[in-house]
mmCIF file of C-alpha atoms in Angstrom:
data_model
loop_
_atom_site.group_PDB
_atom_site.id
_atom_site.type_symbol
_atom_site.label_atom_id
_atom_site.label_comp_id
_atom_site.label_asym_id
_atom_site.label_seq_id
_atom_site.Cartn_x
_atom_site.Cartn_y
_atom_site.Cartn_z
ATOM 1 C CA MET A 1 102.261 89.506 92.686
ATOM 2 C CA ARG A 2 98.940 89.399 94.534
ATOM 3 C CA ALA A 3 99.270 85.644 94.878
ATOM 4 C CA LEU A 4 102.826 86.049 96.156
ATOM 5 C CA VAL A 5 101.776 88.559 98.796
ATOM 6 C CA ARG A 6 98.855 86.336 99.796
ATOM 7 C CA ASP A 7 101.099 83.307 100.246
ATOM 8 C CA VAL A 8 103.591 85.276 102.315
ATOM 9 C CA ARG A 9 101.024 86.984 104.500
ATOM 10 C CA LEU A 10 99.177 83.711 105.136
ATOM 11 C CA SER A 11 102.331 81.694 105.851
ATOM 12 C CA GLY A 12 104.968 81.443 108.553
ATOM 13 C CA LEU A 13 105.610 85.202 108.458
ATOM 14 C CA LEU A 14 102.241 85.730 110.107
ATOM 15 C CA ASN A 15 102.021 86.646 113.759
ATOM 16 C CA THR A 16 101.169 83.717 116.009
ATOM 17 C CA GLY A 17 98.570 83.538 118.753
ATOM 18 C CA MET A 18 95.981 85.442 116.750
ATOM 19 C CA THR A 19 92.380 85.095 117.747
ATOM 20 C CA GLN A 20 90.196 82.788 115.678
ATOM 21 C CA ARG A 21 87.293 85.153 115.982
ATOM 22 C CA TYR A 22 86.834 88.097 113.645
ATOM 23 C CA ALA A 23 84.640 91.090 114.262
ATOM 24 C CA THR A 24 82.406 91.265 111.223
ATOM 25 C CA THR A 25 80.313 94.177 112.494
ATOM 26 C CA ALA A 26 80.146 96.389 115.560
ATOM 27 C CA GLN A 27 77.395 94.029 116.795
ATOM 28 C CA SER A 28 79.802 91.016 116.589
ATOM 29 C CA LYS A 29 78.253 88.652 114.086
ATOM 30 C CA PRO A 30 79.367 84.976 113.991
ATOM 31 C CA ALA A 31 83.093 84.309 113.682
ATOM 32 C CA LEU A 32 84.763 82.560 110.792
ATOM 33 C CA PRO A 33 84.348 78.792 110.987
ATOM 34 C CA PRO A 34 87.205 76.976 112.828
ATOM 35 C CA GLY A 35 88.282 75.300 109.580
ATOM 36 C CA SER A 36 88.473 78.576 107.662
ATOM 37 C CA GLU A 37 91.729 79.310 105.826
ATOM 38 C CA LEU A 38 91.944 82.630 107.660
ATOM 39 C CA ALA A 39 91.015 81.360 111.127
ATOM 40 C CA GLY A 40 93.903 82.156 113.495
ATOM 41 C CA LYS A 41 95.982 83.734 110.719
ATOM 42 C CA SER A 42 94.865 87.345 110.557
ATOM 43 C CA ASN A 43 97.484 90.041 111.025
ATOM 44 C CA LEU A 44 94.896 92.057 112.942
ATOM 45 C CA THR A 45 94.676 90.795 116.528
ATOM 46 C CA ALA A 46 91.623 90.963 118.780
ATOM 47 C CA LYS A 47 93.102 94.052 120.487
ATOM 48 C CA ILE A 48 93.503 95.825 117.168
ATOM 49 C CA HIS A 49 89.954 94.895 116.166
ATOM 50 C CA GLU A 50 88.757 96.322 119.488
ATOM 51 C CA LYS A 51 90.598 99.574 118.820
ATOM 52 C CA LEU A 52 89.240 99.710 115.272
ATOM 53 C CA LYS A 53 85.665 99.193 116.469
ATOM 54 C CA ILE A 54 86.101 102.092 118.908
ATOM 55 C CA MET A 55 87.333 104.261 116.045
ATOM 56 C CA GLN A 56 84.388 103.128 113.936
ATOM 57 C CA TYR A 57 81.954 104.072 116.718
ATOM 58 C CA LYS A 58 83.557 107.512 117.188
ATOM 59 C CA HIS A 59 83.612 108.070 113.428
ATOM 60 C CA ASN A 60 79.889 107.285 113.165
ATOM 61 C CA LYS A 61 79.098 109.613 116.071
ATOM 62 C CA ILE A 62 81.005 112.443 114.415
ATOM 63 C CA MET A 63 79.145 111.763 111.160
ATOM 64 C CA GLU A 64 75.856 112.032 113.057
ATOM 65 C CA GLN A 65 76.941 115.369 114.510
ATOM 66 C CA MET A 66 78.082 116.676 111.131
ATOM 67 C CA THR A 67 74.827 115.702 109.404
ATOM 68 C CA GLY A 68 72.592 116.850 112.282
ATOM 69 C CA ASP A 69 71.676 120.294 113.516
ATOM 70 C CA ILE A 70 74.875 122.322 113.478
ATOM 71 C CA SER A 71 73.304 125.772 113.742
ATOM 72 C CA GLY A 72 74.557 126.262 117.302
ATOM 73 C CA MET A 73 78.044 124.896 116.699
ATOM 74 C CA GLU A 74 81.088 127.163 116.704
ATOM 75 C CA ARG A 75 83.184 127.347 113.547
ATOM 76 C CA GLU A 76 86.269 126.073 115.404
ATOM 77 C CA ASP A 77 84.309 123.039 116.634
ATOM 78 C CA MET A 78 83.102 122.351 113.115
ATOM 79 C CA ALA A 79 86.664 122.478 111.767
ATOM 80 C CA ARG A 80 87.895 120.182 114.540
ATOM 81 C CA LEU A 81 85.138 117.619 113.900
ATOM 82 C CA ALA A 82 85.751 117.716 110.151
ATOM 83 C CA LYS A 83 89.457 117.061 110.677
ATOM 84 C CA GLU A 84 88.780 114.180 113.086
ATOM 85 C CA GLN A 85 86.214 112.679 110.710
ATOM 86 C CA SER A 86 88.647 112.860 107.785
ATOM 87 C CA SER A 87 91.566 111.378 109.767
ATOM 88 C CA MET A 88 89.516 108.530 111.220
ATOM 89 C CA GLY A 89 87.993 107.851 107.825
ATOM 90 C CA MET A 90 91.424 106.885 106.480
ATOM 91 C CA ILE A 91 91.275 103.887 108.837
ATOM 92 C CA VAL A 92 87.546 103.301 109.294
ATOM 93 C CA VAL A 93 86.642 103.162 105.586
ATOM 94 C CA PRO A 94 89.063 100.295 104.748
ATOM 95 C CA TYR A 95 88.075 98.609 108.041
ATOM 96 C CA GLU A 96 84.388 98.606 107.110
ATOM 97 C CA HIS A 97 85.340 97.216 103.702
ATOM 98 C CA LEU A 98 87.291 94.471 105.495
ATOM 99 C CA LEU A 99 84.255 93.583 107.634
ATOM 100 C CA LYS A 100 82.179 93.124 104.492
ATOM 101 C CA LEU A 101 84.864 90.830 103.066
ATOM 102 C CA TYR A 102 84.805 88.754 106.261
ATOM 103 C CA SER A 103 81.032 88.357 105.870
ATOM 104 C CA GLU A 104 81.444 87.338 102.227
ATOM 105 C CA LEU A 105 84.044 84.787 103.241
ATOM 106 C CA ILE A 106 81.708 83.222 105.802
ATOM 107 C CA GLU A 107 78.938 82.939 103.205
ATOM 108 C CA LEU A 108 81.269 81.400 100.628
ATOM 109 C CA GLU A 109 82.631 78.842 103.077
ATOM 110 C CA GLN A 110 79.085 77.857 103.933
ATOM 111 C CA MET A 111 78.343 77.481 100.203
ATOM 112 C CA MET A 112 81.317 75.140 99.870
ATOM 113 C CA SER A 113 79.327 72.604 101.899
ATOM 114 C CA ALA A 114 76.396 72.707 99.481
ATOM 115 C CA ASP A 115 75.169 69.563 97.691
ATOM 116 C CA ASP A 116 75.477 71.129 94.230
ATOM 117 C CA PRO A 117 79.043 70.437 92.904
ATOM 118 C CA ASP A 118 78.911 73.433 90.529
ATOM 119 C CA LEU A 119 77.998 75.706 93.418
ATOM 120 C CA ARG A 120 80.870 74.328 95.485
ATOM 121 C CA ARG A 121 83.306 74.905 92.619
ATOM 122 C CA LEU A 122 82.164 78.498 92.078
ATOM 123 C CA ALA A 123 82.368 79.165 95.817
ATOM 124 C CA ARG A 124 85.972 77.867 95.944
ATOM 125 C CA GLU A 125 87.007 80.042 92.999
ATOM 126 C CA GLU A 126 85.396 83.170 94.421
ATOM 127 C CA ARG A 127 86.860 82.492 97.882
ATOM 128 C CA GLN A 128 90.400 82.799 96.489
ATOM 129 C CA GLU A 129 89.609 86.263 95.143
ATOM 130 C CA VAL A 130 88.040 87.304 98.450
ATOM 131 C CA LEU A 131 91.093 86.032 100.353
ATOM 132 C CA GLU A 132 93.334 88.218 98.182
ATOM 133 C CA ASN A 133 91.059 91.188 98.826
ATOM 134 C CA VAL A 134 91.211 90.502 102.575
ATOM 135 C CA VAL A 135 95.023 90.605 102.489
ATOM 136 C CA THR A 136 94.936 93.886 100.550
ATOM 137 C CA ALA A 137 92.401 95.428 102.961
ATOM 138 C CA GLU A 138 94.403 94.329 106.011
ATOM 139 C CA ASN A 139 97.545 95.749 104.452
ATOM 140 C CA ASP A 140 95.790 99.102 103.857
ATOM 141 C CA ILE A 141 94.706 99.178 107.497
ATOM 142 C CA ILE A 142 98.184 98.283 108.760
ATOM 143 C CA ASN A 143 99.724 101.047 106.641
ATOM 144 C CA ALA A 144 97.178 103.535 108.008
ATOM 145 C CA LEU A 145 97.787 102.466 111.612
ATOM 146 C CA LEU A 146 101.570 102.565 111.566
ATOM 147 C CA PRO A 147 103.314 105.813 112.533
ATOM 148 C CA LYS A 148 104.861 107.481 109.494
ATOM 149 C CA ASP A 149 108.568 108.270 109.303
ATOM 150 C CA SER A 150 108.956 111.580 107.500
ATOM 151 C CA ALA A 151 112.457 110.571 106.394
ATOM 152 C CA GLU A 152 111.014 107.842 104.150
ATOM 153 C CA SER A 153 109.766 110.413 101.649
ATOM 154 C CA ALA A 154 113.220 111.978 101.290
ATOM 155 C CA GLY A 155 116.080 111.279 98.946
ATOM 156 C CA ALA A 156 119.053 109.271 100.154
ATOM 157 C CA ILE A 157 122.820 109.109 100.400
ATOM 158 C CA LEU A 158 123.961 105.647 99.259
ATOM 159 C CA GLU A 159 127.403 104.493 100.416
ATOM 160 C CA ILE A 160 128.983 101.261 99.106
ATOM 161 C CA ARG A 161 132.344 100.078 100.440
ATOM 162 C CA ALA A 162 134.435 97.010 99.713
ATOM 163 C CA GLY A 163 134.785 94.738 102.742
ATOM 164 C CA THR A 164 136.789 91.568 103.211
ATOM 165 C CA GLY A 165 138.029 89.693 100.160
ATOM 166 C CA GLY A 166 140.663 91.884 98.515
ATOM 167 C CA ASP A 167 140.208 92.621 94.810
ATOM 168 C CA GLU A 168 137.116 90.391 94.607
ATOM 169 C CA ALA A 169 135.440 92.554 97.278
ATOM 170 C CA SER A 170 136.189 95.656 95.181
ATOM 171 C CA ILE A 171 134.757 93.971 92.067
ATOM 172 C CA PHE A 172 131.641 92.969 94.031
ATOM 173 C CA CYS A 173 131.335 96.572 95.203
ATOM 174 C CA GLY A 174 131.153 97.551 91.519
ATOM 175 C CA ASP A 175 128.531 94.856 90.889
ATOM 176 C CA LEU A 176 126.354 96.269 93.657
ATOM 177 C CA LEU A 177 126.784 99.745 92.181
ATOM 178 C CA HIS A 178 125.596 98.404 88.811
ATOM 179 C CA MET A 179 122.586 96.778 90.496
ATOM 180 C CA TYR A 180 121.526 100.010 92.189
ATOM 181 C CA GLU A 181 122.147 102.056 89.030
ATOM 182 C CA LYS A 182 119.858 99.770 87.003
ATOM 183 C CA TYR A 183 117.231 99.785 89.743
ATOM 184 C CA ALA A 184 117.360 103.592 89.919
ATOM 185 C CA GLN A 185 116.783 103.754 86.151
ATOM 186 C CA LEU A 186 113.676 101.574 86.524
ATOM 187 C CA ARG A 187 112.392 103.892 89.289
ATOM 188 C CA LYS A 188 113.367 106.996 87.263
ATOM 189 C CA TRP A 189 115.572 108.236 90.085
ATOM 190 C CA LYS A 190 118.559 110.516 89.580
ATOM 191 C CA LEU A 191 122.024 109.377 90.696
ATOM 192 C CA GLU A 192 124.899 111.733 91.385
ATOM 193 C CA THR A 193 128.387 110.560 92.355
ATOM 194 C CA MET A 194 129.610 112.525 95.364
ATOM 195 C CA SER A 195 132.924 110.729 95.894
ATOM 196 C CA MET A 196 134.619 107.573 94.607
ATOM 197 C CA ASP A 197 137.832 105.664 95.212
ATOM 198 C CA SER A 198 138.305 103.212 92.342
ATOM 199 C CA GLU A 199 140.775 101.564 90.017
ATOM 200 C CA GLY A 200 139.233 100.271 86.785
ATOM 201 C CA ASP A 201 136.263 98.057 87.640
ATOM 202 C CA LYS A 202 137.498 97.730 91.234
ATOM 203 C CA ILE A 203 135.677 100.143 93.529
ATOM 204 C CA LYS A 204 136.943 100.527 97.074
ATOM 205 C CA GLU A 205 134.326 103.085 98.043
ATOM 206 C CA ILE A 206 131.623 105.180 96.392
ATOM 207 C CA VAL A 207 129.121 107.672 97.786
ATOM 208 C CA LEU A 208 126.039 108.558 95.717
ATOM 209 C CA LYS A 209 123.205 111.009 96.132
ATOM 210 C CA VAL A 210 119.925 109.441 95.005
ATOM 211 C CA SER A 211 117.112 111.871 94.229
ATOM 212 C CA GLY A 212 113.468 111.005 93.724
ATOM 213 C CA ARG A 213 110.182 110.504 95.547
ATOM 214 C CA GLY A 214 110.390 108.136 98.524
ATOM 215 C CA VAL A 215 113.938 106.980 97.795
ATOM 216 C CA PHE A 216 114.966 106.444 101.424
ATOM 217 C CA GLY A 217 111.745 104.593 102.264
ATOM 218 C CA VAL A 218 112.519 102.102 99.485
ATOM 219 C CA LEU A 219 116.283 101.691 99.945
ATOM 220 C CA MET A 220 116.432 101.874 103.761
ATOM 221 C CA PHE A 221 116.447 98.072 104.052
ATOM 222 C CA GLU A 222 119.592 97.768 101.901
ATOM 223 C CA SER A 223 121.866 98.836 104.764
ATOM 224 C CA GLY A 224 124.114 96.092 106.077
ATOM 225 C CA VAL A 225 126.767 93.596 105.021
ATOM 226 C CA HIS A 226 126.241 92.023 101.582
ATOM 227 C CA ARG A 227 128.114 88.749 101.008
ATOM 228 C CA VAL A 228 129.014 87.178 97.665
ATOM 229 C CA GLN A 229 130.010 83.543 97.109
ATOM 230 C CA ARG A 230 131.440 82.780 93.676
ATOM 231 C CA VAL A 231 134.547 81.780 91.742
ATOM 232 C CA PRO A 232 136.486 85.011 91.038
ATOM 233 C CA ALA A 233 137.741 85.698 87.522
ATOM 234 C CA THR A 234 141.315 85.580 88.894
ATOM 235 C CA GLU A 235 140.842 82.119 90.456
ATOM 236 C CA THR A 236 142.682 79.456 88.439
ATOM 237 C CA GLN A 237 141.655 76.358 90.433
ATOM 238 C CA GLY A 238 137.902 76.948 90.426
ATOM 239 C CA ARG A 239 137.583 77.533 94.174
ATOM 240 C CA VAL A 240 134.612 79.482 95.537
ATOM 241 C CA HIS A 241 135.592 82.626 97.435
ATOM 242 C CA THR A 242 133.509 84.586 99.931
ATOM 243 C CA SER A 243 133.780 88.380 99.874
ATOM 244 C CA THR A 244 131.750 91.195 101.385
ATOM 245 C CA ALA A 245 130.731 94.786 100.806
ATOM 246 C CA THR A 246 128.955 97.126 103.175
ATOM 247 C CA VAL A 247 126.023 99.286 102.125
ATOM 248 C CA ALA A 248 124.767 102.271 104.117
ATOM 249 C CA VAL A 249 121.643 104.198 103.154
ATOM 250 C CA LEU A 250 121.171 107.564 104.863
ATOM 251 C CA PRO A 251 118.223 109.946 104.483
ATOM 252 C CA HIS A 252 119.265 113.049 102.578
ATOM 253 C CA ALA A 253 119.019 115.911 105.051
ATOM 254 C CA ALA A 254 118.561 118.703 102.502
ATOM 255 C CA ASN A 255 115.439 120.137 104.158
ATOM 256 C CA VAL A 256 116.296 119.222 107.762
ATOM 257 C CA ASN A 257 117.650 121.770 110.196
ATOM 258 C CA ILE A 258 120.846 120.101 111.424
ATOM 259 C CA VAL A 259 122.826 122.634 113.429
ATOM 260 C CA ILE A 260 126.570 122.229 112.901
ATOM 261 C CA LYS A 261 128.746 124.763 114.656
ATOM 262 C CA GLU A 262 131.800 125.911 112.736
ATOM 263 C CA SER A 263 133.799 125.673 115.969
ATOM 264 C CA ASP A 264 132.988 121.933 116.142
ATOM 265 C CA LEU A 265 134.610 121.242 112.781
ATOM 266 C CA ARG A 266 138.216 120.425 111.953
ATOM 267 C CA ILE A 267 138.894 120.950 108.258
ATOM 268 C CA ASP A 268 141.997 119.484 106.652
ATOM 269 C CA VAL A 269 143.045 120.014 103.053
ATOM 270 C CA PHE A 270 145.454 117.813 101.158
ATOM 271 C CA ARG A 271 146.496 116.956 97.658
ATOM 272 C CA ALA A 272 144.140 114.687 95.747
ATOM 273 C CA SER A 273 145.298 111.251 94.693
ATOM 274 C CA GLY A 274 144.263 109.625 91.452
ATOM 275 C CA LYS A 275 145.384 108.593 87.989
ATOM 276 C CA GLY A 276 147.043 111.901 87.255
ATOM 277 C CA GLY A 277 146.120 115.151 85.596
ATOM 278 C CA GLN A 278 146.614 118.856 85.915
ATOM 279 C CA HIS A 279 145.105 119.197 89.384
ATOM 280 C CA VAL A 280 146.131 115.854 90.908
ATOM 281 C CA ASN A 281 149.023 116.115 93.409
ATOM 282 C CA THR A 282 149.548 119.762 92.413
ATOM 283 C CA THR A 283 146.932 121.628 94.470
ATOM 284 C CA ASP A 284 145.395 121.090 97.915
ATOM 285 C CA SER A 285 141.906 120.497 96.525
ATOM 286 C CA ALA A 286 140.917 117.434 98.608
ATOM 287 C CA VAL A 287 139.028 118.147 101.835
ATOM 288 C CA ARG A 288 138.523 116.169 105.041
ATOM 289 C CA ILE A 289 135.951 117.458 107.537
ATOM 290 C CA THR A 290 135.781 116.012 111.053
ATOM 291 C CA HIS A 291 132.939 116.774 113.449
ATOM 292 C CA ILE A 292 134.892 116.827 116.715
ATOM 293 C CA PRO A 293 132.037 116.118 119.214
ATOM 294 C CA THR A 294 130.887 112.959 117.384
ATOM 295 C CA GLY A 295 134.118 111.930 115.672
ATOM 296 C CA ILE A 296 132.326 111.657 112.301
ATOM 297 C CA SER A 297 134.824 112.242 109.494
ATOM 298 C CA VAL A 298 134.117 112.790 105.790
ATOM 299 C CA GLU A 299 136.525 113.428 102.971
ATOM 300 C CA ASN A 300 136.005 114.310 99.318
ATOM 301 C CA GLN A 301 138.362 114.730 96.391
ATOM 302 C CA GLN A 302 135.936 114.162 93.526
ATOM 303 C CA GLU A 303 135.993 117.769 92.271
ATOM 304 C CA ARG A 304 138.903 119.928 91.166
ATOM 305 C CA SER A 305 137.822 122.803 93.356
ATOM 306 C CA GLN A 306 138.456 122.789 97.104
ATOM 307 C CA ILE A 307 135.228 124.743 97.603
ATOM 308 C CA GLN A 308 133.160 122.166 95.694
ATOM 309 C CA ASN A 309 134.782 119.301 97.600
ATOM 310 C CA ARG A 310 133.986 121.032 100.874
ATOM 311 C CA GLU A 311 130.334 121.491 99.877
ATOM 312 C CA ARG A 312 130.016 117.812 98.954
ATOM 313 C CA ALA A 313 131.710 116.699 102.150
ATOM 314 C CA MET A 314 129.341 118.879 104.195
ATOM 315 C CA GLN A 315 126.333 117.271 102.496
ATOM 316 C CA VAL A 316 127.526 113.802 103.495
ATOM 317 C CA LEU A 317 128.412 114.969 107.017
ATOM 318 C CA ARG A 318 124.956 116.497 107.428
ATOM 319 C CA ALA A 319 123.314 113.259 106.229
ATOM 320 C CA ARG A 320 125.378 111.137 108.624
ATOM 321 C CA MET A 321 124.589 113.383 111.581
ATOM 322 C CA TYR A 322 120.902 113.352 110.668
ATOM 323 C CA GLU A 323 120.912 109.544 110.510
ATOM 324 C CA ARG A 324 122.801 109.387 113.829
ATOM 325 C CA GLU A 325 120.172 111.511 115.570
ATOM 326 C CA ARG A 326 117.336 109.706 113.841
ATOM 327 C CA SER A 327 118.730 106.315 114.911
ATOM 328 C CA ARG A 328 119.168 107.508 118.496
ATOM 329 C CA LEU A 329 115.552 108.617 118.727
ATOM 330 C CA ASP A 330 114.397 105.423 117.030
ATOM 331 C CA LEU A 331 116.284 103.239 119.512
ATOM 332 C CA GLU A 332 114.905 105.192 122.459
ATOM 333 C CA ARG A 333 111.375 104.787 121.135
ATOM 334 C CA ARG A 334 111.844 101.051 120.616
ATOM 335 C CA ALA A 335 114.115 100.208 123.538
ATOM 336 C CA SER A 336 112.126 97.043 124.204
ATOM 337 C CA ARG A 337 112.688 95.685 120.701
ATOM 338 C CA ASN A 338 115.951 94.005 119.760
ATOM 339 C CA LYS A 339 115.058 92.964 116.228
ATOM 340 C CA LEU A 340 115.289 95.692 113.621
ATOM 341 C CA ILE A 341 115.283 95.203 109.841
ATOM 342 C CA GLY A 342 117.704 97.413 107.951
ATOM 343 C CA SER A 343 119.394 98.835 111.024
ATOM 344 C CA GLY A 344 122.631 99.324 109.028
ATOM 345 C CA ASP A 345 124.708 97.474 111.646
ATOM 346 C CA ARG A 346 127.968 96.561 109.881
ATOM 347 C CA SER A 347 128.263 93.325 111.900
ATOM 348 C CA GLU A 348 124.954 92.108 110.543
ATOM 349 C CA LYS A 349 125.126 89.853 107.474
ATOM 350 C CA CYS A 350 121.961 90.915 105.713
ATOM 351 C CA ARG A 351 122.153 89.209 102.308
ATOM 352 C CA THR A 352 124.102 86.509 100.439
ATOM 353 C CA TYR A 353 124.551 86.303 96.659
ATOM 354 C CA ASN A 354 125.484 82.691 95.790
ATOM 355 C CA TYR A 355 126.346 82.468 92.098
ATOM 356 C CA ALA A 356 126.880 78.692 91.959
ATOM 357 C CA GLN A 357 123.333 78.089 93.245
ATOM 358 C CA ASN A 358 121.815 81.054 91.360
ATOM 359 C CA ARG A 359 120.473 82.094 94.767
ATOM 360 C CA VAL A 360 119.958 85.341 96.651
ATOM 361 C CA THR A 361 119.083 84.968 100.349
ATOM 362 C CA ASP A 362 118.079 87.777 102.673
ATOM 363 C CA HIS A 363 118.938 86.443 106.129
ATOM 364 C CA ARG A 364 116.824 88.972 108.055
ATOM 365 C CA ILE A 365 113.599 87.411 106.804
ATOM 366 C CA ASN A 366 114.950 84.026 105.643
ATOM 367 C CA PHE A 367 113.782 84.758 102.093
ATOM 368 C CA SER A 368 115.503 83.166 99.080
ATOM 369 C CA MET A 369 115.109 83.801 95.387
ATOM 370 C CA PHE A 370 116.790 81.873 92.553
ATOM 371 C CA ASN A 371 117.522 84.646 90.070
ATOM 372 C CA ILE A 372 121.021 86.073 90.410
ATOM 373 C CA GLU A 373 120.941 87.659 86.956
ATOM 374 C CA GLY A 374 117.659 89.449 87.615
ATOM 375 C CA MET A 375 118.933 90.623 90.980
ATOM 376 C CA MET A 376 122.206 92.029 89.707
ATOM 377 C CA ASN A 377 120.569 93.874 86.793
ATOM 378 C CA GLY A 378 118.111 95.480 89.197
ATOM 379 C CA THR A 379 114.905 93.956 87.830
ATOM 380 C CA ALA A 380 114.362 91.508 90.710
ATOM 381 C CA LEU A 381 115.502 93.746 93.573
ATOM 382 C CA GLN A 382 111.953 95.016 94.111
ATOM 383 C CA ILE A 383 110.776 91.501 95.033
ATOM 384 C CA VAL A 384 113.186 91.364 97.979
ATOM 385 C CA ILE A 385 112.379 94.936 99.021
ATOM 386 C CA ASP A 386 108.662 94.088 99.033
ATOM 387 C CA GLN A 387 109.246 91.127 101.358
ATOM 388 C CA LEU A 388 111.344 93.271 103.703
ATOM 389 C CA ARG A 389 108.628 95.933 103.795
ATOM 390 C CA ILE A 390 105.939 93.367 104.632
ATOM 391 C CA GLN A 391 107.960 91.938 107.521
ATOM 392 C CA HIS A 392 108.955 95.417 108.716
ATOM 393 C CA ASP A 393 105.327 96.544 108.867
ATOM 394 C CA LEU A 394 104.258 93.378 110.713
ATOM 395 C CA ASP A 395 107.079 93.832 113.235
ATOM 396 C CA GLU A 396 106.150 97.472 113.723
ATOM 397 C CA LEU A 397 102.550 96.500 114.386
ATOM 398 C CA ALA A 398 103.583 93.743 116.799
ATOM 399 C CA SER A 399 105.819 96.181 118.700
ATOM 400 C CA MET A 400 102.793 98.240 119.743
ATOM 401 C CA ASP A 401 102.388 96.101 122.849
ATOM 402 C CA ASN A 402 99.448 97.932 124.400
ATOM 403 C CA PHE A 403 98.282 99.513 121.121
ATOM 404 C CA ASP A 404 97.991 102.911 122.807
ATOM 405 C CA ASP A 405 100.145 104.211 119.946
ATOM 406 C CA ILE A 406 97.434 103.370 117.404
ATOM 407 C CA SER A 407 95.736 106.607 116.428
ATOM 408 C CA PRO A 408 94.273 108.179 113.295
ATOM 409 C CA PRO A 409 96.958 109.378 110.863
ATOM 410 C CA THR A 410 97.681 113.073 110.689
ATOM 411 C CA GLN A 411 97.062 114.899 107.463
#
């Protein structure tokens, strides 16, 4: 995995136009040699290095104050300095480690020009390890610099709906459900079906509540149109069909104060439809709730009780309204950016599953993997999610045009 991350981070996914010079200390020691493998390929630009060096200087000054004579310092000032020192340390400590790695890399690349062949061989071997450590250190710094989205630590509402393709789309919807169920088992997450419209293995629509640590932060990139290309079981002439399913991942708004006025809701009750039974088509247990100002409508008929169906429908409505507000604020904050990964736009084809070629391609990052079986049983899904996260973080960093947004993380 470390090699995979290294190859991706040092390949075409890297930002272009990066400086070839690297700050190895606050006193600006020599840069990496022009022929270095890292020269011009760092994810940390000269502007970011400049900002990091300023943080390093401030951090050192605070350390001097904290270790000096503090007898005349007020308690509030001491607490403020301690908090600033701790927050900056979350960035400065990995940055100082990165500077040491840069220095090691320079020394190793100089050793690779030595006359002794054994020394050159050892230097080449050790350089690969240092390069991997550089990628890890840069990644730690990027994660510390990026603003944190509190929703990423929450659970999620996962909605899967059959798109174009008739019965094959409904079967593919069930395949995606199986993939996410298996992946959730690997992550030890809890799945709860909130509503489902199905017939045998054909699923027209299903809404799940996924509980666990950081669920939304992991699954947020799954939103979009998923396309399958394969020969359906009902196809007699062996022709490949293309079908789609849409996936929406919403942060679960259990602990978020979303104000929904009762006067803004229109609640309709109707008889549930299904395969039959004591309460099907005999009682008005199904519920449809419409939020009039936004037009958002949710219905649920999963439970026998009208009260339980209403509670479930309200949970989904609250999640959708939370995601709507969250998306609005996100778009306002990034009005200058047009490229978003995992935006959930239904018109965006995010991923193709080609069974004949044993290939899964995520079109947002142009990443392909030849392991359909591993993907559909959930074991290989993490590989794609990792690549999406890497590109997302790099895009987020690149969007900080003037880097004024870079600040120590809050605790």
